[in-house]
Short mmCIF file of N, CA and C in Angstrom, two decimals:
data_model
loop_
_atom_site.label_atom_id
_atom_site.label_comp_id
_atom_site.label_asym_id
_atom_site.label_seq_id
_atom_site.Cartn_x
_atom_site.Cartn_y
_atom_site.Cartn_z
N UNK A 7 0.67 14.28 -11.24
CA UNK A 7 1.54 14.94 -12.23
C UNK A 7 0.71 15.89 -13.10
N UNK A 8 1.44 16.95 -13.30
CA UNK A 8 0.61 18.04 -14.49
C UNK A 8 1.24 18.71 -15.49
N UNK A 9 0.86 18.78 -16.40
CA UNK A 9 1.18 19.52 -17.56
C UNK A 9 1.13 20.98 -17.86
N UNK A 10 1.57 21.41 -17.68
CA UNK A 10 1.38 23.14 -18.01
C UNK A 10 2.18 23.56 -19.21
N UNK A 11 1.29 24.05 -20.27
CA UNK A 11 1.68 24.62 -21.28
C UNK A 11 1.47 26.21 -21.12
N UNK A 12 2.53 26.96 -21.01
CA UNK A 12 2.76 28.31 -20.72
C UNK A 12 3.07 28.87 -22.31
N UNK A 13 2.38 30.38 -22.73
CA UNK A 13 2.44 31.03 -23.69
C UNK A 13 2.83 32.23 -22.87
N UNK A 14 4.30 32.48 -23.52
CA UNK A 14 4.48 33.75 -23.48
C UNK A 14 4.63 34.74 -24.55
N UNK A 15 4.16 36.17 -24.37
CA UNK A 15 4.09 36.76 -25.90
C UNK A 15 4.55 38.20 -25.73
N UNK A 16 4.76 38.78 -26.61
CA UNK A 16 5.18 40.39 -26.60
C UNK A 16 3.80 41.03 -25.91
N UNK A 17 3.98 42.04 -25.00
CA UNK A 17 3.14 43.00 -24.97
C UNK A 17 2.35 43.64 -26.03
N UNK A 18 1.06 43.53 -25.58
CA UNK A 18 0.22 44.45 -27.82
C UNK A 18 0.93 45.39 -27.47
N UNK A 19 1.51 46.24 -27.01
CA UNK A 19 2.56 47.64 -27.25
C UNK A 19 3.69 47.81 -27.54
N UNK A 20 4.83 46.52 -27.61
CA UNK A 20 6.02 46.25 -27.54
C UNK A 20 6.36 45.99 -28.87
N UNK A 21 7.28 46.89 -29.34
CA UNK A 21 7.60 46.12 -30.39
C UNK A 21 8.26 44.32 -30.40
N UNK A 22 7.51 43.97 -31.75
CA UNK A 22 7.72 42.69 -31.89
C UNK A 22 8.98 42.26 -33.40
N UNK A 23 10.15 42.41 -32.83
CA UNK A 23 11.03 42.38 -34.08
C UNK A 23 10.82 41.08 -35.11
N UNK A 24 10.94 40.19 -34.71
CA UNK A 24 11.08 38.94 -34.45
C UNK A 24 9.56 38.31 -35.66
N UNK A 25 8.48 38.74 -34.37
CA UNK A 25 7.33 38.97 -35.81
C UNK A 25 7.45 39.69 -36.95
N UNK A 26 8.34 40.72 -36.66
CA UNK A 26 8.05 41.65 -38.08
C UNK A 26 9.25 40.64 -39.09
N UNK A 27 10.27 40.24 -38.78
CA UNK A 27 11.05 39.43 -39.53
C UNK A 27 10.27 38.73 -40.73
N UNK A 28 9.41 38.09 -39.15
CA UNK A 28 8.78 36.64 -39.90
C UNK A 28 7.84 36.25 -40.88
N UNK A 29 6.92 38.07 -40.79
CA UNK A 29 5.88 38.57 -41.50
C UNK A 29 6.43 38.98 -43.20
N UNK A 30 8.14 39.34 -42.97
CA UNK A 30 8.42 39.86 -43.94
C UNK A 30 8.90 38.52 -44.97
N UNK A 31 9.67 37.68 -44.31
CA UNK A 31 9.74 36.12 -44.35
C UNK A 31 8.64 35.68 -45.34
N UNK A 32 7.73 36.15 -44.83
CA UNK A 32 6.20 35.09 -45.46
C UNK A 32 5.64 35.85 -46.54
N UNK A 33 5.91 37.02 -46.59
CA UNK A 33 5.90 37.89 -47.67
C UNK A 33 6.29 37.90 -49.17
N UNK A 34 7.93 37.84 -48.88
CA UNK A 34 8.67 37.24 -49.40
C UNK A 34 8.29 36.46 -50.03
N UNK A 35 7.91 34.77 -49.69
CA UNK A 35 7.29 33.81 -50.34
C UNK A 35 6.06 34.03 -50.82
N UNK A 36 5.29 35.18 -50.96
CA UNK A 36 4.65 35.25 -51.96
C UNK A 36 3.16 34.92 -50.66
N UNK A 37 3.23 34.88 -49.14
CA UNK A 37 2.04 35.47 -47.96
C UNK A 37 1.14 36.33 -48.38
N UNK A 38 0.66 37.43 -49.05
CA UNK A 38 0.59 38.41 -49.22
C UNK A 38 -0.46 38.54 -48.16
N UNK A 39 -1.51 37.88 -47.98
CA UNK A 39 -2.35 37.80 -46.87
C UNK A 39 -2.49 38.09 -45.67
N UNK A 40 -0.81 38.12 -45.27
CA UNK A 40 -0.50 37.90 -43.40
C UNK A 40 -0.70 39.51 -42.89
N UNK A 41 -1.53 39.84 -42.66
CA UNK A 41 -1.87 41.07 -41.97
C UNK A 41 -0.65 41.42 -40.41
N UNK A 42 -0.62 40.64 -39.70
CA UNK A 42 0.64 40.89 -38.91
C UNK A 42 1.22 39.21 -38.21
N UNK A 43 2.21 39.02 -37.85
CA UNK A 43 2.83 38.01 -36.76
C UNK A 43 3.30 38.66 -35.45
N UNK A 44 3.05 38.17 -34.99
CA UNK A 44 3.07 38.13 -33.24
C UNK A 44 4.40 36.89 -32.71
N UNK A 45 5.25 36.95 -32.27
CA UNK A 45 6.32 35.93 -32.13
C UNK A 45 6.66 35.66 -30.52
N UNK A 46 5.95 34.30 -30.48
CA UNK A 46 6.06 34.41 -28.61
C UNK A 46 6.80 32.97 -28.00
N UNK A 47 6.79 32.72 -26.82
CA UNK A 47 7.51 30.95 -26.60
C UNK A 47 6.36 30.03 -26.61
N UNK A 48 6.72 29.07 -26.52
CA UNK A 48 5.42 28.22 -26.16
C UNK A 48 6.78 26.86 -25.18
N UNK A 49 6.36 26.67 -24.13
CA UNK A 49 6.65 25.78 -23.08
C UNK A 49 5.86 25.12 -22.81
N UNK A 50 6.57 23.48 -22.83
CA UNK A 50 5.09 22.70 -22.18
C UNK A 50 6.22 21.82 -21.22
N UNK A 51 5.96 22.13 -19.66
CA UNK A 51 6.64 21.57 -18.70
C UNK A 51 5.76 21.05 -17.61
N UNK A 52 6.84 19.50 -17.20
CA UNK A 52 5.64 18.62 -16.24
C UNK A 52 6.18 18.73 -15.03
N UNK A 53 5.27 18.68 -14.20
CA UNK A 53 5.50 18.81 -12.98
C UNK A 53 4.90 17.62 -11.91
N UNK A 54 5.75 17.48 -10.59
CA UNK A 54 5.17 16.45 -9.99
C UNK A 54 4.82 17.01 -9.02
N UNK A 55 3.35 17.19 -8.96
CA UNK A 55 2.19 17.32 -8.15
C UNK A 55 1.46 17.11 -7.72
N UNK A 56 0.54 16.46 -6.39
CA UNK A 56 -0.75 16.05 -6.32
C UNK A 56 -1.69 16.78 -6.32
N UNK A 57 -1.92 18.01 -6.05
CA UNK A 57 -2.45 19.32 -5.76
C UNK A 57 -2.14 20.19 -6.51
N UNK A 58 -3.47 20.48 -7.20
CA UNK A 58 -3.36 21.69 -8.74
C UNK A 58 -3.39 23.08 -8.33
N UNK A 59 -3.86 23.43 -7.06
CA UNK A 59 -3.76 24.50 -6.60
C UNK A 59 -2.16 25.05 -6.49
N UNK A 60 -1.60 24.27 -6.03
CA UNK A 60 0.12 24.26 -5.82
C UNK A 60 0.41 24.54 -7.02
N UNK A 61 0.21 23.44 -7.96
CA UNK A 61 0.68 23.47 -9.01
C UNK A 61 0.78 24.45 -9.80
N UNK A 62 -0.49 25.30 -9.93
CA UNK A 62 -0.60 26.31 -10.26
C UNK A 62 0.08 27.39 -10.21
N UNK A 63 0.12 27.56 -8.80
CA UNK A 63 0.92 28.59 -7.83
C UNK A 63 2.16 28.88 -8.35
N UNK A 64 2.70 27.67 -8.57
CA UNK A 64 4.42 26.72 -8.94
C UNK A 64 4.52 27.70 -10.61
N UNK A 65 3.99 27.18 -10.97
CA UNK A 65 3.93 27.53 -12.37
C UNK A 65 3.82 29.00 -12.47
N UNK A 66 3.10 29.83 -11.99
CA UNK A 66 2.69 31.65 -12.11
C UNK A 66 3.97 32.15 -11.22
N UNK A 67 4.41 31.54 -9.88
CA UNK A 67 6.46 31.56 -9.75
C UNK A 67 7.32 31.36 -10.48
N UNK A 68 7.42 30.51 -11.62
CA UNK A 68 8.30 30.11 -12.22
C UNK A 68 8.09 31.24 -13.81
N UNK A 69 6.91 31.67 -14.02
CA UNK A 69 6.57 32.44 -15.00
C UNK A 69 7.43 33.79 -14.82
N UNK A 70 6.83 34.26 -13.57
CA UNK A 70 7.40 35.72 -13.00
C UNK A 70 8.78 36.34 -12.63
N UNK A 71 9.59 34.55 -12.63
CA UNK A 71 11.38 34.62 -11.54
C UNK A 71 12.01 34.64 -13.27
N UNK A 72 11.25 33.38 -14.22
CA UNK A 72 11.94 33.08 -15.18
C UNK A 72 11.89 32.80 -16.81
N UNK A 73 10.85 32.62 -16.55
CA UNK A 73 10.05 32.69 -17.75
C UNK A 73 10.00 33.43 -18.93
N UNK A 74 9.17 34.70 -18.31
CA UNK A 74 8.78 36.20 -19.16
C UNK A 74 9.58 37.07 -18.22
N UNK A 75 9.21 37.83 -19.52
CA UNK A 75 10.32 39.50 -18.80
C UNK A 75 8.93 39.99 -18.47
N UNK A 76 8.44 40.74 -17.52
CA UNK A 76 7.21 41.22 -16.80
C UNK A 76 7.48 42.68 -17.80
N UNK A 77 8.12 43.41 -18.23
CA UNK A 77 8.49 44.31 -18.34
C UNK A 77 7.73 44.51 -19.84
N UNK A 78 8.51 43.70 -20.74
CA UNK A 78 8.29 43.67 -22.03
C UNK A 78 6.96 42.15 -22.57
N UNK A 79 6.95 40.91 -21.62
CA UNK A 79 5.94 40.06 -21.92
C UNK A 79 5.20 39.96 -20.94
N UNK A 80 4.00 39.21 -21.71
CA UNK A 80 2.54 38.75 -20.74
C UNK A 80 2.84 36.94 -20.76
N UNK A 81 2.28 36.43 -19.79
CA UNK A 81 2.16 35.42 -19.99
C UNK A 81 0.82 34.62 -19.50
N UNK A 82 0.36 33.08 -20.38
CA UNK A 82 -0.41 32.33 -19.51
C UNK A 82 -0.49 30.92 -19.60
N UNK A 83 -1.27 30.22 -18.93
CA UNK A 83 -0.82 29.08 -18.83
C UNK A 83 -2.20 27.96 -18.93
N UNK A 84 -1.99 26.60 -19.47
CA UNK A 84 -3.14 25.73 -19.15
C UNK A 84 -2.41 24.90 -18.14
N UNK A 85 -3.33 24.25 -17.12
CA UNK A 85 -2.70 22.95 -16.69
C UNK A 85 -3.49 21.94 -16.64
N UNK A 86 -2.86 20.74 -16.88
CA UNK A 86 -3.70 19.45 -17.58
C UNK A 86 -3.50 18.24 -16.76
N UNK A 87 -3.89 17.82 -15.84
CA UNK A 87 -3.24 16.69 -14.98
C UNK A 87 -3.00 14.72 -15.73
N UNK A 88 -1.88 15.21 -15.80
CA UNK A 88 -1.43 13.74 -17.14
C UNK A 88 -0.88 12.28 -15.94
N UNK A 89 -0.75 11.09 -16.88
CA UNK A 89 -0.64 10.15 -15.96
C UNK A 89 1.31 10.16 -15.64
N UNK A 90 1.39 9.68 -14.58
CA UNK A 90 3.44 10.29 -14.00
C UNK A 90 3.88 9.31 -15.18
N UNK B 29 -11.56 37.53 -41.66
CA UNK B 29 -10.09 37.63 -41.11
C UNK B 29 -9.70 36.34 -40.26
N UNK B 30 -9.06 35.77 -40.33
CA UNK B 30 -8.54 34.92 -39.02
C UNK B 30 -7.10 35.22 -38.67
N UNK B 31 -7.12 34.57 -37.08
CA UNK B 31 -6.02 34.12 -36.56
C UNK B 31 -5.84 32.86 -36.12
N UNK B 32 -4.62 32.70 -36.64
CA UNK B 32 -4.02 31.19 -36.85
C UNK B 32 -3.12 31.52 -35.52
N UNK B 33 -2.99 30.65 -34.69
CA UNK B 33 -2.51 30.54 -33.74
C UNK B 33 -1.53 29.32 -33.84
N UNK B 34 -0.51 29.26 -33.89
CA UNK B 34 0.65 28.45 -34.29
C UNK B 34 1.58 28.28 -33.31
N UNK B 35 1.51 26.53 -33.09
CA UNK B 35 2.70 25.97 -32.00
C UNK B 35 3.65 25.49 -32.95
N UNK B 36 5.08 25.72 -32.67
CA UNK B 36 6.10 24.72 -33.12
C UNK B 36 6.89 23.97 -31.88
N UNK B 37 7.36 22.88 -32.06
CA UNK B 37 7.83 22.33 -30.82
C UNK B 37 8.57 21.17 -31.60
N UNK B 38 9.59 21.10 -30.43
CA UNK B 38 10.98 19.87 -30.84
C UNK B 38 10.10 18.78 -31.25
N UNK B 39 10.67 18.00 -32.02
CA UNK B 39 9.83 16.69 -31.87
C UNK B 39 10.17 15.87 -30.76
N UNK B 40 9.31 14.55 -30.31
CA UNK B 40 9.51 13.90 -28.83
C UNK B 40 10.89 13.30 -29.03
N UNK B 41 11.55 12.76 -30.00
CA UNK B 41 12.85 12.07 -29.82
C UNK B 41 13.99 13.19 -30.07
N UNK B 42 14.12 14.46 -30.48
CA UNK B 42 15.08 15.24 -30.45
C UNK B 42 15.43 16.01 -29.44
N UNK B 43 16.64 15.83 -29.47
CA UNK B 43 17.37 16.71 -28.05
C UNK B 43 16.72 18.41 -28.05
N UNK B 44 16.31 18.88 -26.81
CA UNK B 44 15.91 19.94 -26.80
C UNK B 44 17.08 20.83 -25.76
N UNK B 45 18.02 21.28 -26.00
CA UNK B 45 18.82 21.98 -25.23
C UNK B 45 18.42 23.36 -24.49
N UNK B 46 17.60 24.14 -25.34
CA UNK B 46 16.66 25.16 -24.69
C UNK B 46 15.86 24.70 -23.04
N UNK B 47 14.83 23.86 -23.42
CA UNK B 47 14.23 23.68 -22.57
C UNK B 47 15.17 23.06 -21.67
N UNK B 48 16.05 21.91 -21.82
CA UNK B 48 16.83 21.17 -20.48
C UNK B 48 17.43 22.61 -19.73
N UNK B 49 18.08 23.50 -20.45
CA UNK B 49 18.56 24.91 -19.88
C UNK B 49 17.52 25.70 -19.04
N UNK B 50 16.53 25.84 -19.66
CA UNK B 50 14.89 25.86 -18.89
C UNK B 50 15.52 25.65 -17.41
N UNK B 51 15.49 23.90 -17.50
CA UNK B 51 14.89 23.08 -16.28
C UNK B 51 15.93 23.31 -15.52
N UNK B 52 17.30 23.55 -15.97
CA UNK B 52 18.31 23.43 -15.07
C UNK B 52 18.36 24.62 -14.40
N UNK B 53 17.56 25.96 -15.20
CA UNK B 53 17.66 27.32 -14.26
C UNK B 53 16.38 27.38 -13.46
N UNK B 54 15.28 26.71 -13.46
CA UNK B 54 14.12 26.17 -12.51
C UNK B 54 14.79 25.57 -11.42
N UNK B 55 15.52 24.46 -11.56
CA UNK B 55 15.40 23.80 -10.34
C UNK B 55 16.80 24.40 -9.48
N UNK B 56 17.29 25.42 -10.28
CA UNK B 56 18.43 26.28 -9.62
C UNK B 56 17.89 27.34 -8.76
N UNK B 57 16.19 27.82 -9.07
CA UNK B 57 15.74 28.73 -8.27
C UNK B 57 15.02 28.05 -7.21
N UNK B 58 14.96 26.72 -7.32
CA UNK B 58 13.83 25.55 -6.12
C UNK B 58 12.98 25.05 -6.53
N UNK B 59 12.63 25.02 -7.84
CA UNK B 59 11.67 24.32 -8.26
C UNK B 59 12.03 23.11 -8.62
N UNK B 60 12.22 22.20 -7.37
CA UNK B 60 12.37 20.71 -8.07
C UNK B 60 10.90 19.87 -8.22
N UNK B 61 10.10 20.45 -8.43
CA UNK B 61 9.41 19.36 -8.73
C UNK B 61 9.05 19.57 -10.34
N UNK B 62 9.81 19.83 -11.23
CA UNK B 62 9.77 19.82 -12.56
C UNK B 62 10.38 18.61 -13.29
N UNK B 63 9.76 17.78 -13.71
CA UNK B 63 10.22 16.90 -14.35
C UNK B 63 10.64 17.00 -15.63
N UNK B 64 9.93 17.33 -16.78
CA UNK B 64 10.75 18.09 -17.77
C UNK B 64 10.11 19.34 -18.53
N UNK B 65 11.02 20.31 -19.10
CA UNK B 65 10.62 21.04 -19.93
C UNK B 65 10.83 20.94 -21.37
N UNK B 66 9.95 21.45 -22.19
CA UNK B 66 10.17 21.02 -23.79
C UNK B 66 10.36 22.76 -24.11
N UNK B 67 10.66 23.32 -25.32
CA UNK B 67 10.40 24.71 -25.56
C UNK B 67 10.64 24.70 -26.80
N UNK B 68 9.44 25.39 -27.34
CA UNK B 68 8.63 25.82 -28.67
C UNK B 68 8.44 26.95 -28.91
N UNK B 69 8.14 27.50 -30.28
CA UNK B 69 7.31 28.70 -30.70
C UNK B 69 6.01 28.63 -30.66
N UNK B 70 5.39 30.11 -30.15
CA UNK B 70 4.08 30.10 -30.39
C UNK B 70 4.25 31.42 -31.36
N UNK B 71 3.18 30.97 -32.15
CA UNK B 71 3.22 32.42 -32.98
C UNK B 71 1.86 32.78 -33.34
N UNK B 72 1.03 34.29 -33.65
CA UNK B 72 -0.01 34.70 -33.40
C UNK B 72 -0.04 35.11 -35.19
N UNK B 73 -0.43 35.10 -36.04
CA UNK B 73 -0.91 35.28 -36.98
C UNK B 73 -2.05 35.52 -37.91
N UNK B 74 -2.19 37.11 -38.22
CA UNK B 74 -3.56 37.15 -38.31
C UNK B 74 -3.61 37.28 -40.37
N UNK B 75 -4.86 36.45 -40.56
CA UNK B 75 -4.74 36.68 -42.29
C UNK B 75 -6.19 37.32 -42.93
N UNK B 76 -5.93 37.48 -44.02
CA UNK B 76 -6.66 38.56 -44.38
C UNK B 76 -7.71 37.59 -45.46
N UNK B 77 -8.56 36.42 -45.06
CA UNK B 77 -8.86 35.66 -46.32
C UNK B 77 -10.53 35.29 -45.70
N UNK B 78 -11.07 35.18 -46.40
CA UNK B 78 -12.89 35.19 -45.63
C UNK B 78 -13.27 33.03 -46.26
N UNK B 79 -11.76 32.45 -47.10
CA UNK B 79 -12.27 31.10 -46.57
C UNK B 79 -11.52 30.56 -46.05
N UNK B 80 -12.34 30.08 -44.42
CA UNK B 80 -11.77 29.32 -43.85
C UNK B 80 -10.51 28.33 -44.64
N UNK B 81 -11.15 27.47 -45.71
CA UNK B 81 -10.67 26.46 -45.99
C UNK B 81 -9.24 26.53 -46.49
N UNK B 82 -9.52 27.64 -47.10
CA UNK B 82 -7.89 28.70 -47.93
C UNK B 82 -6.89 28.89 -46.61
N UNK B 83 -7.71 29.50 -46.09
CA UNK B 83 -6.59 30.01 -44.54
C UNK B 83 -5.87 29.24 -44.09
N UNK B 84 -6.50 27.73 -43.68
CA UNK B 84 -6.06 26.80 -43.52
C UNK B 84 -5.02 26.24 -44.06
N UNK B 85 -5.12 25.99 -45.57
CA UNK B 85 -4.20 25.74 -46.30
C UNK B 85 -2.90 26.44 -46.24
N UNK B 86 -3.06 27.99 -45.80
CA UNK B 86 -2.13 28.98 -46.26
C UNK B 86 -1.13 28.95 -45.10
N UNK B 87 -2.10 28.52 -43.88
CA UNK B 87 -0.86 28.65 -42.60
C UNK B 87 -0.66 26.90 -42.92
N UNK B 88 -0.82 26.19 -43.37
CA UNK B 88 0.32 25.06 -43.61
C UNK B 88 0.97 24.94 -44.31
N UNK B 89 0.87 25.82 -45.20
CA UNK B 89 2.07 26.06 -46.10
C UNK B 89 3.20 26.99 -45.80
N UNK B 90 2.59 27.88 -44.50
CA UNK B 90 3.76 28.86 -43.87
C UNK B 90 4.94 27.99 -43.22
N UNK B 91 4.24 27.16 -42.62
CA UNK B 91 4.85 26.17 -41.73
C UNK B 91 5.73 25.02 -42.09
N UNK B 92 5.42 25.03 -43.26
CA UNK B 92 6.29 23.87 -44.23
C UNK B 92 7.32 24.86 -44.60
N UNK B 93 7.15 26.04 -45.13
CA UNK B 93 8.14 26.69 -46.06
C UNK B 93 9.02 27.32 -44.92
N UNK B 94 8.41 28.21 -43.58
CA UNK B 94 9.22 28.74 -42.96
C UNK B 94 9.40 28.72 -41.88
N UNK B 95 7.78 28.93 -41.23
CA UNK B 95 7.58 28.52 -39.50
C UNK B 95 8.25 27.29 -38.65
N UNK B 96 8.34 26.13 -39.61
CA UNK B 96 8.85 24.83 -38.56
C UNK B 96 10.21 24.07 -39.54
N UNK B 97 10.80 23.59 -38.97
CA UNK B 97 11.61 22.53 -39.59
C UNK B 97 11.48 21.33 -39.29
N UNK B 98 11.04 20.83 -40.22
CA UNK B 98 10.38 19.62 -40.59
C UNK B 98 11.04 18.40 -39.95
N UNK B 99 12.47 18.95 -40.36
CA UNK B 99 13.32 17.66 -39.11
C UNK B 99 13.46 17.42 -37.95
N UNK B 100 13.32 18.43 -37.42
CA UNK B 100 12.96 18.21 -35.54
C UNK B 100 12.10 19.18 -35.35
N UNK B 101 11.37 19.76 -35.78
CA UNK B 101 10.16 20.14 -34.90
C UNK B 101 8.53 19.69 -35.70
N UNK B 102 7.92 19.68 -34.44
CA UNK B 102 6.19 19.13 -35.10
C UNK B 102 5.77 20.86 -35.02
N UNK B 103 4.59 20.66 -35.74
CA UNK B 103 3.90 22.29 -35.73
C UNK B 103 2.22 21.69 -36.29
N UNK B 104 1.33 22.49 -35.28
CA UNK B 104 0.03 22.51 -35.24
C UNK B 104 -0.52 23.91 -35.10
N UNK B 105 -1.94 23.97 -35.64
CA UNK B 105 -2.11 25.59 -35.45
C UNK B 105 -3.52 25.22 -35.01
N UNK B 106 -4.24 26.54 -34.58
CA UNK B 106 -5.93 26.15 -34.42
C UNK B 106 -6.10 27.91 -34.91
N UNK B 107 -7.38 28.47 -36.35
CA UNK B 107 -8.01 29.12 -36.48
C UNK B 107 -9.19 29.59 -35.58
N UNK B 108 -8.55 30.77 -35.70
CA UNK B 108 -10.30 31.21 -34.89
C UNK B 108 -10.57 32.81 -36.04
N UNK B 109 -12.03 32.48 -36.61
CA UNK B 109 -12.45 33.96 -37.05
C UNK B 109 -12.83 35.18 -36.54
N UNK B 110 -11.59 36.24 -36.86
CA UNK B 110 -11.75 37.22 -35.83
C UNK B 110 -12.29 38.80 -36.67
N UNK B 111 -12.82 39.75 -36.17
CA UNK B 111 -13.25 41.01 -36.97
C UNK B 111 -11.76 41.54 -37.53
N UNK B 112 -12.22 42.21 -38.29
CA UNK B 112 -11.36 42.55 -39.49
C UNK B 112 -10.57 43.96 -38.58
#
């Protein structure tokens, strides 16, 4: 069994609405510090695998069909082999 | 300067409807060997403060006031000092 925690995030070129909200958000409360936010997913999904190579594989498919928009996000991933 | 690198995520006993939606459009494309998905924020945050110790403080106080909700989601961050 494995763990893969996938980060997906805006492109550094894309606008990031979402961050700018959140930046303004923190502002607001008196942040003044926050130089920028970046606003991305964070997924942590298990998989049943014996073979991390697969696993892997599994995971950079499932990134590309469903995950991230290839267009507008990047994505990446750890994988951690946990007990089933 | 740092960046605070910030997870939020359901907590383990709250219903996560995102991620089950996740899993149900995974194993709709063939990926059954997913056992479950969870789904969180990651967020990239860079601050403008030269002590560590302050910084620290400042993104847990983001996170209390705005980044997480305290009732179903956990939130952890990890600093790293980056050039200005």
């Amino acid at each position: 069994m494995y763990l893969a925690k996938v980060y997906v995030t805006p492109r550094p070129t894309v606008n990031d609405p979402q961050g700018l909200t959140i930046k303004g958000g923190l502002e607001m409360l008196g942040f003044e510090n926050v130089k920028s936010v970046r606003f991305g997913k964070y997924l942590e999904i298990r998989i049943d695998h014996r073979d991390r190579a697969q696993a892997e594989q599994q995971v950079r498919e499932m990134c590309r069909q469903l995950l991230a928009n290839p267009v507008i996000e990047d994505f990446r991933f750890d994988l951690e082999e946990i007990e089933p």
